[in-house]
mmCIF file of C-alpha atoms in Angstrom:
data_model
loop_
_atom_site.group_PDB
_atom_site.id
_atom_site.type_symbol
_atom_site.label_atom_id
_atom_site.label_comp_id
_atom_site.label_asym_id
_atom_site.label_seq_id
_atom_site.Cartn_x
_atom_site.Cartn_y
_atom_site.Cartn_z
ATOM 1 C CA UNK O 133 28.508 -0.612 -46.088
ATOM 2 C CA UNK O 134 27.469 -4.202 -45.407
ATOM 3 C CA UNK O 135 24.595 -6.265 -44.125
ATOM 4 C CA UNK O 136 21.086 -5.148 -44.416
ATOM 5 C CA UNK O 137 21.710 -1.718 -45.871
ATOM 6 C CA UNK O 138 23.984 -3.164 -48.703
ATOM 7 C CA UNK O 139 21.366 -5.726 -49.462
ATOM 8 C CA UNK O 140 18.637 -3.042 -49.668
ATOM 9 C CA UNK O 141 20.827 -0.945 -51.979
ATOM 10 C CA UNK O 142 21.630 -3.855 -54.202
ATOM 11 C CA UNK O 143 17.890 -4.641 -54.461
ATOM 12 C CA UNK O 144 17.155 -1.024 -55.251
ATOM 13 C CA UNK O 145 14.679 -0.591 -52.321
ATOM 14 C CA UNK O 146 16.551 1.721 -50.132
ATOM 15 C CA UNK O 147 14.734 4.845 -51.157
ATOM 16 C CA UNK O 148 11.387 3.129 -51.143
ATOM 17 C CA UNK O 149 12.042 2.031 -47.528
ATOM 18 C CA UNK O 150 13.158 5.555 -46.557
ATOM 19 C CA UNK O 151 10.086 7.034 -48.138
ATOM 20 C CA UNK O 152 7.825 4.624 -46.194
ATOM 21 C CA UNK O 153 9.550 5.337 -42.901
ATOM 22 C CA UNK O 154 9.282 9.048 -43.315
ATOM 23 C CA UNK O 155 5.681 8.926 -44.319
ATOM 24 C CA UNK O 156 4.946 6.754 -41.333
ATOM 25 C CA UNK O 157 6.901 8.884 -38.848
ATOM 26 C CA UNK O 158 5.214 12.019 -40.052
ATOM 27 C CA UNK O 159 1.694 10.576 -40.201
ATOM 28 C CA UNK O 160 -0.603 12.871 -38.422
ATOM 29 C CA UNK O 161 1.837 15.766 -38.236
ATOM 30 C CA UNK O 162 0.168 18.962 -39.659
ATOM 31 C CA UNK O 163 2.259 21.271 -41.855
ATOM 32 C CA UNK O 164 2.205 24.037 -39.203
ATOM 33 C CA UNK O 165 4.031 21.741 -36.763
ATOM 34 C CA UNK O 166 6.810 20.749 -39.175
ATOM 35 C CA UNK O 167 8.937 23.806 -38.112
ATOM 36 C CA UNK O 168 9.223 22.029 -34.755
ATOM 37 C CA UNK O 169 10.289 18.799 -36.257
ATOM 38 C CA UNK O 170 13.916 17.610 -36.622
ATOM 39 C CA UNK O 171 14.433 14.550 -38.769
ATOM 40 C CA UNK O 172 17.305 12.190 -37.504
ATOM 41 C CA UNK O 173 18.518 9.632 -40.028
ATOM 42 C CA UNK O 174 20.590 6.754 -38.772
ATOM 43 C CA UNK O 175 21.424 4.069 -41.277
ATOM 44 C CA UNK O 176 21.148 0.425 -40.417
ATOM 45 C CA UNK O 177 24.360 -1.364 -39.934
ATOM 46 C CA UNK O 178 26.436 1.697 -38.816
ATOM 47 C CA UNK O 179 26.716 0.256 -35.324
ATOM 48 C CA UNK O 180 28.920 -2.410 -36.720
ATOM 49 C CA UNK O 181 31.314 0.123 -38.119
ATOM 50 C CA UNK O 182 29.755 -0.079 -41.558
ATOM 51 C CA UNK O 183 29.789 3.606 -42.439
ATOM 52 C CA UNK O 184 28.151 4.895 -45.565
ATOM 53 C CA UNK O 185 30.024 7.254 -47.800
ATOM 54 C CA UNK O 186 29.227 10.967 -47.617
ATOM 55 C CA UNK O 187 27.646 10.757 -50.983
ATOM 56 C CA UNK O 188 25.326 7.875 -49.907
ATOM 57 C CA UNK O 189 24.377 9.775 -46.805
ATOM 58 C CA UNK O 190 23.620 12.868 -48.878
ATOM 59 C CA UNK O 191 21.436 10.788 -51.274
ATOM 60 C CA UNK O 192 19.275 9.372 -48.468
ATOM 61 C CA UNK O 193 18.944 12.872 -46.839
ATOM 62 C CA UNK O 194 17.965 14.351 -50.162
ATOM 63 C CA UNK O 195 15.390 11.587 -50.500
ATOM 64 C CA UNK O 196 13.934 12.454 -47.043
ATOM 65 C CA UNK O 197 13.712 16.118 -48.025
ATOM 66 C CA UNK O 198 11.929 15.115 -51.228
ATOM 67 C CA UNK O 199 9.397 13.177 -49.277
ATOM 68 C CA UNK O 200 8.837 16.023 -46.889
ATOM 69 C CA UNK O 201 8.283 18.355 -49.832
ATOM 70 C CA UNK O 202 5.784 15.959 -51.461
ATOM 71 C CA UNK O 203 3.919 15.530 -48.152
ATOM 72 C CA UNK O 204 3.653 19.169 -47.327
ATOM 73 C CA UNK O 205 3.862 20.772 -50.599
ATOM 74 C CA UNK O 206 7.048 22.715 -49.713
ATOM 75 C CA UNK O 207 8.752 24.584 -52.474
ATOM 76 C CA UNK O 208 12.333 23.719 -53.587
ATOM 77 C CA UNK O 209 15.037 24.926 -51.179
ATOM 78 C CA UNK O 210 15.390 24.148 -47.578
ATOM 79 C CA UNK O 211 12.623 22.043 -45.979
ATOM 80 C CA UNK O 212 11.187 23.437 -42.694
ATOM 81 C CA UNK O 213 12.701 20.535 -40.754
ATOM 82 C CA UNK O 214 16.443 20.060 -40.504
ATOM 83 C CA UNK O 215 17.798 16.633 -41.268
ATOM 84 C CA UNK O 216 20.490 15.302 -38.909
ATOM 85 C CA UNK O 217 22.774 12.465 -39.997
ATOM 86 C CA UNK O 218 23.728 9.903 -37.363
ATOM 87 C CA UNK O 219 25.672 7.192 -39.019
ATOM 88 C CA UNK O 220 29.038 7.067 -37.106
ATOM 89 C CA UNK O 221 29.844 10.668 -37.662
ATOM 90 C CA UNK O 222 33.243 11.571 -36.056
ATOM 91 C CA UNK O 223 35.951 14.148 -36.342
ATOM 92 C CA UNK O 224 37.476 12.503 -39.480
ATOM 93 C CA UNK O 225 34.341 12.307 -41.539
ATOM 94 C CA UNK O 226 32.268 15.201 -40.175
ATOM 95 C CA UNK O 227 33.491 17.806 -42.728
ATOM 96 C CA UNK O 228 32.760 15.609 -45.638
ATOM 97 C CA UNK O 229 29.309 14.611 -44.385
ATOM 98 C CA UNK O 230 28.313 18.147 -43.445
ATOM 99 C CA UNK O 231 29.400 19.381 -46.870
ATOM 100 C CA UNK O 232 26.422 17.361 -48.325
ATOM 101 C CA UNK O 233 23.706 19.825 -49.270
ATOM 102 C CA UNK O 234 20.946 17.947 -47.651
ATOM 103 C CA UNK O 235 22.695 17.000 -44.438
ATOM 104 C CA UNK O 236 22.010 19.796 -41.923
ATOM 105 C CA UNK O 237 23.845 18.489 -38.953
ATOM 106 C CA UNK O 238 25.092 15.417 -37.107
ATOM 107 C CA UNK O 239 24.103 13.252 -34.266
ATOM 108 C CA UNK O 240 27.422 12.364 -32.562
ATOM 109 C CA UNK O 241 27.437 9.274 -30.420
ATOM 110 C CA UNK O 242 30.556 7.716 -29.075
ATOM 111 C CA UNK O 243 32.740 10.226 -30.868
ATOM 112 C CA UNK O 244 31.468 12.873 -28.582
ATOM 113 C CA UNK O 245 33.660 11.408 -25.917
ATOM 114 C CA UNK O 246 36.574 12.863 -27.782
ATOM 115 C CA UNK O 247 35.425 16.499 -27.752
ATOM 116 C CA UNK O 248 38.884 17.925 -28.447
ATOM 117 C CA UNK O 249 38.829 16.169 -31.820
ATOM 118 C CA UNK O 250 35.901 18.334 -32.867
ATOM 119 C CA UNK O 251 37.360 21.521 -31.644
#
């Protein structure tokens, strides 16, 4: 991880920024509509081949889920909205990323052009 995301992590503001972004994105979304919402998290910097570790991805997805619970009063356990991770997931790292408890799925970009790798 390099660039802006690394700088944010080193400053200790990553989770504050994530919290702000989630709150802003869900502003005005009533609780009864949350079952129709899918959260897609794509870390900054990943387009430059700066991939977060599976643990880092899991931490951020956990933070997103925590914000959703706080906003909507959801109990512990799965939030009504799945969280998809989109930070350069590919056939080599998908298993490790999807093993994180708060990563519900992946957004596959360029790696989707190599479909046999995922089979």
